[in-house]
Short mmCIF file of N, CA and C and ligand atoms in Angstrom, two decimals:
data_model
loop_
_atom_site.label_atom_id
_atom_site.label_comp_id
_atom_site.label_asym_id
_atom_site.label_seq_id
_atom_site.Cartn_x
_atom_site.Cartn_y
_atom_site.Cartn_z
N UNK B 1 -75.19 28.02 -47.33
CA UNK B 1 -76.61 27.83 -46.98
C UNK B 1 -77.47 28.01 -48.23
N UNK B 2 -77.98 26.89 -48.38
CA UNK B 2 -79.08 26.66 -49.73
C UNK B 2 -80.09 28.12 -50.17
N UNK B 3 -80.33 28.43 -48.73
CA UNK B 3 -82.04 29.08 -48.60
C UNK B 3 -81.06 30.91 -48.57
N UNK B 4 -79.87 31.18 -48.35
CA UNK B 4 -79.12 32.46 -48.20
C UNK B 4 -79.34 33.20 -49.60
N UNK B 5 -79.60 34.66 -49.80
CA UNK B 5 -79.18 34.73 -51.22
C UNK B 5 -77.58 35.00 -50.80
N UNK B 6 -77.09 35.93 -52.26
CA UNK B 6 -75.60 36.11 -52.36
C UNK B 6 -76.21 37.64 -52.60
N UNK B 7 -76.96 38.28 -52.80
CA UNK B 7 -77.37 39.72 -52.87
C UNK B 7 -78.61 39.93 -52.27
N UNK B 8 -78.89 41.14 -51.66
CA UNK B 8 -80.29 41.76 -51.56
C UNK B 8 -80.38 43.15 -51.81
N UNK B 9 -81.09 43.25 -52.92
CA UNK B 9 -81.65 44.54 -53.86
C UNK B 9 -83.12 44.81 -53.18
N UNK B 10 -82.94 46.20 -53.40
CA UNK B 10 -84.66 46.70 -53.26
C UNK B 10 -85.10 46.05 -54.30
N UNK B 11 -84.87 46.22 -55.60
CA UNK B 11 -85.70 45.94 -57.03
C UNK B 11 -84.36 46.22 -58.13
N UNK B 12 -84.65 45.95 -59.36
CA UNK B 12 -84.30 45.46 -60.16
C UNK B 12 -83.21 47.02 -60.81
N UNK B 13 -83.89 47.80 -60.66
CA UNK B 13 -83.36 48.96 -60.89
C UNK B 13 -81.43 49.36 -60.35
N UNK B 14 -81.40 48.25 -59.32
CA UNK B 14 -79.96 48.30 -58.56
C UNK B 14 -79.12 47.56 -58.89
N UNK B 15 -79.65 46.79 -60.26
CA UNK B 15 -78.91 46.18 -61.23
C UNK B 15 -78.21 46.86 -62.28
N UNK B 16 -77.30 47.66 -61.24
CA UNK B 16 -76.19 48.43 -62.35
C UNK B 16 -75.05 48.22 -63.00
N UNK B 17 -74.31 49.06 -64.20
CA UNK B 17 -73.39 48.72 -64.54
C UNK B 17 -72.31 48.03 -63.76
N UNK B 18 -72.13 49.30 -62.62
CA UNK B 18 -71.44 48.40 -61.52
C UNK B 18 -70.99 47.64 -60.87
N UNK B 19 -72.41 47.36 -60.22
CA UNK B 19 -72.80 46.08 -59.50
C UNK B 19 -72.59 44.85 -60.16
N UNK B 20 -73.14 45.00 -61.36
CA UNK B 20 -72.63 43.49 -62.06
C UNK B 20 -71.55 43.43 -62.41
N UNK B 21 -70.68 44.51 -63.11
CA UNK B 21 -68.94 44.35 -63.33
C UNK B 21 -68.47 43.86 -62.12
N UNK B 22 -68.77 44.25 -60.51
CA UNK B 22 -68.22 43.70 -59.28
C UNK B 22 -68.21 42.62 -59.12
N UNK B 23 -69.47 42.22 -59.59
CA UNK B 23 -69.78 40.76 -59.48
C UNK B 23 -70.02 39.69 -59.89
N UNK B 24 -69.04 40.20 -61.78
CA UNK B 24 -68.49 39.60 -62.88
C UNK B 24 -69.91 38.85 -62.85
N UNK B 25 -70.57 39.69 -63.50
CA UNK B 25 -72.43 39.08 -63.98
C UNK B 25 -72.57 39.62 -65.07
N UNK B 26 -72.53 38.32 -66.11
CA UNK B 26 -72.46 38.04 -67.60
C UNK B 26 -73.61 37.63 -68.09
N UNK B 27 -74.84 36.95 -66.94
CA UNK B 27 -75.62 36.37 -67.69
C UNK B 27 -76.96 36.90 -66.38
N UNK B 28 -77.75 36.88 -66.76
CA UNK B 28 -79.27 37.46 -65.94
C UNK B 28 -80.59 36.47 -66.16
N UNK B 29 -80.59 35.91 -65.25
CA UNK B 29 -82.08 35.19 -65.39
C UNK B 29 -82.92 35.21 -64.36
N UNK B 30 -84.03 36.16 -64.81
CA UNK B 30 -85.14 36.69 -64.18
C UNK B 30 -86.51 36.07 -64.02
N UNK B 31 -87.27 36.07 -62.95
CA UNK B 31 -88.15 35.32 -62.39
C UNK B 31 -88.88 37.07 -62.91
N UNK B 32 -90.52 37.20 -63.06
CA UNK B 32 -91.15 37.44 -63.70
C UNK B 32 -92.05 38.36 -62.39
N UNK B 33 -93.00 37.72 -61.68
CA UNK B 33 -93.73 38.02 -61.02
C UNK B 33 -93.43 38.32 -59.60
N UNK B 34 -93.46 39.74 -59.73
CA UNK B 34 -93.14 40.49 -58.02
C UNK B 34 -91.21 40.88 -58.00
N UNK B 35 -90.67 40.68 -59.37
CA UNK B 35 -89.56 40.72 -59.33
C UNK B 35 -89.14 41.92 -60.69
N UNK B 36 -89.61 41.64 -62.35
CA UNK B 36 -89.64 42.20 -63.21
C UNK B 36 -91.02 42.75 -63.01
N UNK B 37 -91.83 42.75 -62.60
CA UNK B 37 -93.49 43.30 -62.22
C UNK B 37 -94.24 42.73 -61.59
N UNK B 38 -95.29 43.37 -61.06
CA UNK B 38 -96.14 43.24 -60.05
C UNK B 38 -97.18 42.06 -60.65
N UNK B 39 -97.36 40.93 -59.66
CA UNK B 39 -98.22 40.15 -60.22
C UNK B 39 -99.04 40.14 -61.33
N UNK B 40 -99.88 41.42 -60.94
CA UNK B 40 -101.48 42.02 -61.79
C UNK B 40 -100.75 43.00 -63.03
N UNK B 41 -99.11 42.99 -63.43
CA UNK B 41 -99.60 43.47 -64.65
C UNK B 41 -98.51 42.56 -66.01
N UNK B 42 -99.81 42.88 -67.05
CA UNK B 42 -99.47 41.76 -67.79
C UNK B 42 -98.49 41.70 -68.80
N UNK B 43 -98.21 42.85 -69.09
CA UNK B 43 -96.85 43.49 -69.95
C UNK B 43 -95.66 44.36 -69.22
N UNK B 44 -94.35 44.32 -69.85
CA UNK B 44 -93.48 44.45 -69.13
C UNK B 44 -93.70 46.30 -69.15
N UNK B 45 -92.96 46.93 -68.16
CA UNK B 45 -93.44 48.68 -68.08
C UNK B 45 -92.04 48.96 -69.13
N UNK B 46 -92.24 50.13 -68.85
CA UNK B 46 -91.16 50.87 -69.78
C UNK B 46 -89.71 50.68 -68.98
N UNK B 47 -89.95 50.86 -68.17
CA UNK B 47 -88.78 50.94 -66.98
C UNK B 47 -88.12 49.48 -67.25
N UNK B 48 -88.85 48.72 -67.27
CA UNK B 48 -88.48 47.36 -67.11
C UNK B 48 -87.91 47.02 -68.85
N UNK B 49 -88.29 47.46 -69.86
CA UNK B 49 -87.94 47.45 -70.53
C UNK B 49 -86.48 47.82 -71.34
N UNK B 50 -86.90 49.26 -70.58
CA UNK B 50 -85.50 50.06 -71.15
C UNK B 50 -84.22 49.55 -70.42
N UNK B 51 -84.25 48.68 -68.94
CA UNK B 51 -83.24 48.39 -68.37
C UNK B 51 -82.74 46.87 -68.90
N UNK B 52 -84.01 46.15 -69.70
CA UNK B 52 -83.37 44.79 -69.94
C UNK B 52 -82.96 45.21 -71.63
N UNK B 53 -82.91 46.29 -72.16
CA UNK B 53 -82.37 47.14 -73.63
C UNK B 53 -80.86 47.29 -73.00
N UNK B 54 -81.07 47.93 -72.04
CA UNK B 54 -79.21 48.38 -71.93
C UNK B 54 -78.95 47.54 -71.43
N UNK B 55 -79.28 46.43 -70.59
CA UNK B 55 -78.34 44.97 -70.05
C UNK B 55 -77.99 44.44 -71.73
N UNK B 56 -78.44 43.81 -72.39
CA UNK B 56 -77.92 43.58 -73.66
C UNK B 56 -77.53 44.05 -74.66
N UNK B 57 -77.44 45.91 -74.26
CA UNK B 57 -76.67 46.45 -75.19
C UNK B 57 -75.31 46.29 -74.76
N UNK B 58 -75.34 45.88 -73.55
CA UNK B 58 -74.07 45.38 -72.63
C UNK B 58 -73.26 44.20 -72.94
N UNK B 59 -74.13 43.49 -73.57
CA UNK B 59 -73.40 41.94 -73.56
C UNK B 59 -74.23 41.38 -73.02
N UNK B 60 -74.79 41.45 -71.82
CA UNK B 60 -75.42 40.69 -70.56
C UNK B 60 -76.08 39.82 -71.52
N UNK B 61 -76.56 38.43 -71.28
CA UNK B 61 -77.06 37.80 -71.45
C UNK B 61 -78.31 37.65 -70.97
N UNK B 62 -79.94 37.58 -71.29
CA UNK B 62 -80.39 37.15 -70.47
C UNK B 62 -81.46 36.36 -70.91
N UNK B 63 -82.58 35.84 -69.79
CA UNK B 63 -83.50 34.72 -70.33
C UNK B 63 -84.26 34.73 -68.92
N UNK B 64 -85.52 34.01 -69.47
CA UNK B 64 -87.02 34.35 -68.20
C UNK B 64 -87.15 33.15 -67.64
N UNK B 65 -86.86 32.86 -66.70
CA UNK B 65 -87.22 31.47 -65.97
C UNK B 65 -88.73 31.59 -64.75
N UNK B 66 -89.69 31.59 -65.20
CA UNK B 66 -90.78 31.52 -64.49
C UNK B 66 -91.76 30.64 -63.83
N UNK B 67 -92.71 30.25 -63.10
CA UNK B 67 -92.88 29.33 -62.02
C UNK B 67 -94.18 29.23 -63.12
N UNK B 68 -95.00 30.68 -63.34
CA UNK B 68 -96.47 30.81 -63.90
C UNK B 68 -96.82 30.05 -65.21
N UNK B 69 -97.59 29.59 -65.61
CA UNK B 69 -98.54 29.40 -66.64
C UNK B 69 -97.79 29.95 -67.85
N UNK B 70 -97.97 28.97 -68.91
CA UNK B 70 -97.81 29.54 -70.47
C UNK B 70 -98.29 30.88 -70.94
N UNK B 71 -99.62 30.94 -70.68
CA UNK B 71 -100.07 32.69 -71.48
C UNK B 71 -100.04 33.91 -70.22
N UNK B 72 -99.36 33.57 -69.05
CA UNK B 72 -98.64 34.57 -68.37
C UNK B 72 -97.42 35.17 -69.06
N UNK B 73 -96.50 34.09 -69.37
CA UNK B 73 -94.57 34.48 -69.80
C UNK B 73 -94.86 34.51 -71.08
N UNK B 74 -95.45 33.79 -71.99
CA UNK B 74 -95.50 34.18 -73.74
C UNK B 74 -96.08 36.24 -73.62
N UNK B 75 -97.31 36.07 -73.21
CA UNK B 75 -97.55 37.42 -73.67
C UNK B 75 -96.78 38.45 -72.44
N UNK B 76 -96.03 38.35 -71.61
CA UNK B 76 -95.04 39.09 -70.82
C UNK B 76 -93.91 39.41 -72.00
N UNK B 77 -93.43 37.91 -72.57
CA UNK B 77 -92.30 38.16 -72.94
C UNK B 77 -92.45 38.47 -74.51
N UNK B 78 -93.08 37.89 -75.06
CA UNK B 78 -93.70 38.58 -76.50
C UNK B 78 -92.52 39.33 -77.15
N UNK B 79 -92.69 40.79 -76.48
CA UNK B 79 -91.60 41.34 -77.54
C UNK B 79 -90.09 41.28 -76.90
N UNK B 80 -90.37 41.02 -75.91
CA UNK B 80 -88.42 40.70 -74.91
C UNK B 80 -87.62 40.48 -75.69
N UNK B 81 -87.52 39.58 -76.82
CA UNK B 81 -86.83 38.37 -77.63
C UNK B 81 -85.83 38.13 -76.96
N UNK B 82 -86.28 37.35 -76.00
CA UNK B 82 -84.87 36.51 -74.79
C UNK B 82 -85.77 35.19 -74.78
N UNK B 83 -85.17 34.27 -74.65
CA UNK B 83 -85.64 32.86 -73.96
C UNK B 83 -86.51 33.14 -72.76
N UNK B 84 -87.63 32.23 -72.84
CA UNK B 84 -88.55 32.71 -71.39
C UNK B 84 -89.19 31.54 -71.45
N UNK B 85 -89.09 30.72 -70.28
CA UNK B 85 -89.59 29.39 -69.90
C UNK B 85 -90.93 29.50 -68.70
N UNK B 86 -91.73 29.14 -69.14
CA UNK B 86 -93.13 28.59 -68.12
C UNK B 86 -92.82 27.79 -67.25
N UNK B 87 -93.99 27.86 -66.34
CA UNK B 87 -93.68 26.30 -65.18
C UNK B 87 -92.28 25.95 -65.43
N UNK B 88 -91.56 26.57 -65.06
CA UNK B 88 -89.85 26.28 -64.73
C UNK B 88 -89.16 25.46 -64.05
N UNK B 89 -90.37 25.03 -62.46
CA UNK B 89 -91.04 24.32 -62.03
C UNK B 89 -89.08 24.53 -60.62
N UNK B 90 -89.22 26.03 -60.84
CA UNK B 90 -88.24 26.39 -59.45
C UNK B 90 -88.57 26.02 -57.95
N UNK B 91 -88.00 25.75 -57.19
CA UNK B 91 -86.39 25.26 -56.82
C UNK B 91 -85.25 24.04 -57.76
N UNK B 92 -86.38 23.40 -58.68
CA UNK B 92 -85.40 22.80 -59.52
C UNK B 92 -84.63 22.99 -60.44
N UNK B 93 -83.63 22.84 -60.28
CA UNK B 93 -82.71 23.69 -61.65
C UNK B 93 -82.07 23.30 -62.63
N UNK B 94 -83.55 22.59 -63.19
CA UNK B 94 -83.67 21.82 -64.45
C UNK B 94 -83.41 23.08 -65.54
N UNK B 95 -84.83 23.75 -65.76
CA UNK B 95 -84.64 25.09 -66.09
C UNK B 95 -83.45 25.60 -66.38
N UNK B 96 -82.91 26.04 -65.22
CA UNK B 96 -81.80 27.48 -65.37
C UNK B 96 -80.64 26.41 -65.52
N UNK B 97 -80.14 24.77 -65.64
CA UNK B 97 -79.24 24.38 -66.04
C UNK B 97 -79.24 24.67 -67.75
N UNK B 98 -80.36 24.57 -68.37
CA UNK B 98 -80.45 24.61 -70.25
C UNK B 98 -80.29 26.08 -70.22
N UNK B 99 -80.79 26.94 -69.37
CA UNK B 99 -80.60 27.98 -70.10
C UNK B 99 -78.66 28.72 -69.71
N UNK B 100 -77.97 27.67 -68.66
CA UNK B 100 -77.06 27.94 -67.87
C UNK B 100 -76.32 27.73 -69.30
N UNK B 101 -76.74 26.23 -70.35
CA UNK B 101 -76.05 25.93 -71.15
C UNK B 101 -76.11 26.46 -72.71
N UNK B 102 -77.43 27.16 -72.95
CA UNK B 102 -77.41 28.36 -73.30
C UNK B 102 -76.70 29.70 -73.59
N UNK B 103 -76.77 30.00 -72.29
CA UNK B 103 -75.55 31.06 -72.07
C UNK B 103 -74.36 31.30 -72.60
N UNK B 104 -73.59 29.51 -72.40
CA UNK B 104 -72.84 29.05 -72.72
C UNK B 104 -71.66 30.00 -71.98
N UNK B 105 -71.86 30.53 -70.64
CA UNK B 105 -71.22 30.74 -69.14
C UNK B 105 -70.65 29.84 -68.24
N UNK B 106 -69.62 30.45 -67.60
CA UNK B 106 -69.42 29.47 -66.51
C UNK B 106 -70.90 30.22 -65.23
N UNK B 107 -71.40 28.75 -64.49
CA UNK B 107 -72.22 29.22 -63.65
C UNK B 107 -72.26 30.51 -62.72
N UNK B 108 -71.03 30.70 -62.20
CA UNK B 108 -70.63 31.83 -61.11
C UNK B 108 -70.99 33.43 -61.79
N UNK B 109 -70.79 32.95 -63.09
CA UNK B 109 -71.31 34.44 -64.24
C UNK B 109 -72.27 34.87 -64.24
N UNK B 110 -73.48 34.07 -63.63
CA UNK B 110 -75.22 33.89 -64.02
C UNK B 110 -75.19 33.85 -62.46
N UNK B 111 -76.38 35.08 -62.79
CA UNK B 111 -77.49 35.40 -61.58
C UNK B 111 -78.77 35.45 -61.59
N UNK B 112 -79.33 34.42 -60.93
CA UNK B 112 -80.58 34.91 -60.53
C UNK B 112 -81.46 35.72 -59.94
N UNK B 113 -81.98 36.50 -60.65
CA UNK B 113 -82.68 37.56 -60.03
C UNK B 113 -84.14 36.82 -59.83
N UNK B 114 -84.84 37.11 -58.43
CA UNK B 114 -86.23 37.11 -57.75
C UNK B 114 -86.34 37.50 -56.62
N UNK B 115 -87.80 37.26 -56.34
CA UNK B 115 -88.26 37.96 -55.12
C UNK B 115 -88.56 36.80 -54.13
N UNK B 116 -88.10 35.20 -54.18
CA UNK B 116 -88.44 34.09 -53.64
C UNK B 116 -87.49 33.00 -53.08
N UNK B 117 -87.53 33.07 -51.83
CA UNK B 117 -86.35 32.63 -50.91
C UNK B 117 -86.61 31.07 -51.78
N UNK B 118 -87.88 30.69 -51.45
CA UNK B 118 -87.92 29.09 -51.17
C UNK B 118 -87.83 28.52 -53.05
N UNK B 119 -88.27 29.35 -53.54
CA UNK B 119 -88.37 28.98 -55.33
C UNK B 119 -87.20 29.59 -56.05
N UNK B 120 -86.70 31.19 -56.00
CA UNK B 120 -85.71 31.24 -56.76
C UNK B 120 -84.44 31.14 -56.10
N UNK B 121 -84.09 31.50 -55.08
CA UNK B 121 -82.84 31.72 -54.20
C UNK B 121 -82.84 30.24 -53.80
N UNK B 122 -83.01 29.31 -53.54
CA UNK B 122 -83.05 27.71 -53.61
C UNK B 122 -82.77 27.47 -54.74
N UNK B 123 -83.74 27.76 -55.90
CA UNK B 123 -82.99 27.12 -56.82
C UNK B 123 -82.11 27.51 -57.58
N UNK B 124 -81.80 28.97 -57.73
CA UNK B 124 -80.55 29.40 -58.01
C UNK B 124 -79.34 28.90 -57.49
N UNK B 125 -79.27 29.10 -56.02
CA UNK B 125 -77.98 28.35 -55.74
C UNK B 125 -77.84 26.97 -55.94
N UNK B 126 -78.66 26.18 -55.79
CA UNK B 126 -78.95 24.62 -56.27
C UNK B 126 -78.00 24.85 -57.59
N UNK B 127 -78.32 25.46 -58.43
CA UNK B 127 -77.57 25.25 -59.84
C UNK B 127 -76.61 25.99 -60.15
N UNK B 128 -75.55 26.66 -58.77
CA UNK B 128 -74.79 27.00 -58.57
C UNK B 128 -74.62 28.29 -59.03
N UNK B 129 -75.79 29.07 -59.14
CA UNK B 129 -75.82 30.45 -59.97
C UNK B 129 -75.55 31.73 -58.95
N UNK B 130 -75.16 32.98 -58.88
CA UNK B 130 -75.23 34.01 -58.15
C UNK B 130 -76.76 34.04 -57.87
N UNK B 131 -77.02 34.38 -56.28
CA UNK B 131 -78.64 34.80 -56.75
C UNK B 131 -78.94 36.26 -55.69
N UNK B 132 -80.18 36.59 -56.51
CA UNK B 132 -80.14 38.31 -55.98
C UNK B 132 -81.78 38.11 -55.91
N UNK B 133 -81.60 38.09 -54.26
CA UNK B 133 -82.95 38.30 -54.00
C UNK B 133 -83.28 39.95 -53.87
N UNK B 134 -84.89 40.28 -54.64
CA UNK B 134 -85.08 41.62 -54.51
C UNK B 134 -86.34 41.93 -53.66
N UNK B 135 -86.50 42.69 -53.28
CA UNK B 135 -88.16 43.07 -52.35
C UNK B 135 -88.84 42.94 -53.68
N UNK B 136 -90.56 42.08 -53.25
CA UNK B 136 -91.45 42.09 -54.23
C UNK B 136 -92.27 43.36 -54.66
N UNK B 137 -92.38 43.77 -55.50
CA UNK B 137 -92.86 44.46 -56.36
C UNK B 137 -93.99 45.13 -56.32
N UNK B 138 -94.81 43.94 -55.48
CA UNK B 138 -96.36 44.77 -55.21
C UNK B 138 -96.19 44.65 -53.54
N UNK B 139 -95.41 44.80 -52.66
CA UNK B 139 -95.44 44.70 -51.78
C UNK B 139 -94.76 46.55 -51.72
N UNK B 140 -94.06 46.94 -52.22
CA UNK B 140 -93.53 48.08 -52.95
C UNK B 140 -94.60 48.68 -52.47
N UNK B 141 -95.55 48.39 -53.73
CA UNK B 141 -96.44 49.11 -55.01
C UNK B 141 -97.69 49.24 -53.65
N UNK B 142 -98.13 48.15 -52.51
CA UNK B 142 -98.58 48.30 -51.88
C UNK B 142 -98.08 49.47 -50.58
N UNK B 143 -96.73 49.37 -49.96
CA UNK B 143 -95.98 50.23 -49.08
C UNK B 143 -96.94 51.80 -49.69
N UNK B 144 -96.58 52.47 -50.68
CA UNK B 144 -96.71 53.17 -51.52
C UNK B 144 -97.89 53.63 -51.44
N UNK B 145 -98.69 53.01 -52.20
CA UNK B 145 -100.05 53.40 -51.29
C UNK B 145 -100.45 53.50 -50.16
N UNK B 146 -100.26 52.87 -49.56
CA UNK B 146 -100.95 52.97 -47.79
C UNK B 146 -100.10 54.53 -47.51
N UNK B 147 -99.13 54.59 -48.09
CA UNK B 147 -98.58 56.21 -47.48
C UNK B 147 -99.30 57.31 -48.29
N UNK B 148 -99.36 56.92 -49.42
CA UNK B 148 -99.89 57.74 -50.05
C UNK B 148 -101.70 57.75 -49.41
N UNK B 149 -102.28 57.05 -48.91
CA UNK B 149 -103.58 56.83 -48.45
C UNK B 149 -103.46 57.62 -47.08
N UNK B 150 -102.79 57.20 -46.46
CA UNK B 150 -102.79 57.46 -44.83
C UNK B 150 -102.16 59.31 -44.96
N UNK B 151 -101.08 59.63 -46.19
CA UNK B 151 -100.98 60.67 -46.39
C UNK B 151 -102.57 61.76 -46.69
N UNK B 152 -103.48 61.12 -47.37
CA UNK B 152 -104.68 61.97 -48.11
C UNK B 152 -105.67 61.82 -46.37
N UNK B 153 -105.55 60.75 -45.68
CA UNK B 153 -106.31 60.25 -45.00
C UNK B 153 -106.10 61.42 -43.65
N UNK B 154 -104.57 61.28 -43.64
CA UNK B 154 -104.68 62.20 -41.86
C UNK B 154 -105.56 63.80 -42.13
N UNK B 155 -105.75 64.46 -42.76
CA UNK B 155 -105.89 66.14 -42.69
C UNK B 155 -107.52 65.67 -42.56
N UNK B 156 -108.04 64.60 -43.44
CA UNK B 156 -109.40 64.54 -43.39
C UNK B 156 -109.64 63.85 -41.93
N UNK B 157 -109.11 62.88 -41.42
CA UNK B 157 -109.52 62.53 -40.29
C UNK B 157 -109.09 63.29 -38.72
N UNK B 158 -108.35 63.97 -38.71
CA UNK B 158 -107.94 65.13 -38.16
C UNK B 158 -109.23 66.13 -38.37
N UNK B 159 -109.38 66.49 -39.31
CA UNK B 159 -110.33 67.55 -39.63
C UNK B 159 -112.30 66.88 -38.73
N UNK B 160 -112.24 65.47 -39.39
CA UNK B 160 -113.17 65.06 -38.38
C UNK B 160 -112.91 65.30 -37.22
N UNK B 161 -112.16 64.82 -36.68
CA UNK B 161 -112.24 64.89 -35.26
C UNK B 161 -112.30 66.80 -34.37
N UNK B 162 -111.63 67.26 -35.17
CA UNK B 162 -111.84 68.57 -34.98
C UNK B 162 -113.16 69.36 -34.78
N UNK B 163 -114.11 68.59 -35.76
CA UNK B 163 -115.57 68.75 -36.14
C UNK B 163 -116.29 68.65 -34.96
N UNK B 164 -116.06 66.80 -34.61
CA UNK B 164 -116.63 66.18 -33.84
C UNK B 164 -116.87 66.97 -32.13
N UNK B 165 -115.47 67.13 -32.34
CA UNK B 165 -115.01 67.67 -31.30
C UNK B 165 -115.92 69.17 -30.20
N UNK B 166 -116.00 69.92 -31.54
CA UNK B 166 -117.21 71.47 -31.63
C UNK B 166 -118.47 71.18 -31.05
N UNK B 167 -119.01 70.04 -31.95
CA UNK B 167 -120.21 69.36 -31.79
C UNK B 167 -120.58 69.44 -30.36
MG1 MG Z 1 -91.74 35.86 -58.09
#
């Protein structure tokens, strides 16, 4: 099934030594937004950094295949020094075939990592790649807050009603 991934990760972080030795993953090509970071930010975090440092202190191969705009992925990828393609123009796997040949992998080696059934997990498997769909990033980053909100929120609204209540 076209639209299936072959993995589902919370996030990117579950991209371990492991996991990829299991699943003889030699090569990594990452979709950008809601997957390596949250839409709204414009440089990669530390986290995100230090994990695509030890994927290639590994061997791993990797490279940015993205849907967004030129001065989104140039200044994302800036200091990455990996291949990182704009308008990638996913589900087609025009893209991730050059960078497949790139690699210079057999396909089954290369995974796509994103957070997008219909754009990366389509077109990953389209070009016959592993693909690892992950939960998006600011959907996370949103979860997170609302607990953290509704956490600050109950004692004060509790406490109203307590008030109200006297009144
Ligand atoms: Mg995305």
């Amino acid at each position: 099934m076209i639209l299936l991934p072959d993995h589902l990760l919370p996030d990117i972080l579950h991209l371990t030594d492991e996991f990829l030795d299991r699943q003889k993953i030699q090569g990594i090509i990452f979709d950008i937004d809601n997957t390596l970071v949250g839409y709204h930010t414009p440089e990669p975090t530390d986290e995100v950094k230090k994990l695509l440092a030890h994927l290639r202190d590994r061997g791993v191969k990797l490279a940015i295949a993205s849907n967004n705009k030129k001065s989104r992925v140039r200044r994302f990828a800036a200091d990455l020094g990996m291949a990182a393609y704009h308008r990638s123009a996913k589900p087609l796997p025009i893209v991730l075939h050059r960078i497949c040949k790139d690699f210079a992998l057999p396909q089954e080696n290369i995974a796509l990592v994103g957070d997008q059934i219909f754009t990366d997990v389509w077109g990953g498997n389209w070009a016959g790649l592993q693909t690892i769909l992950v939960e998006p990033v600011d959907v996370l980053e949103n979860n997170l807050f609302f607990r953290i909100k509704r956490a600050l929120e109950g004692p004060i609204i509790a406490r109203k009603k307590r008030e109200e209540n006297h009144d």
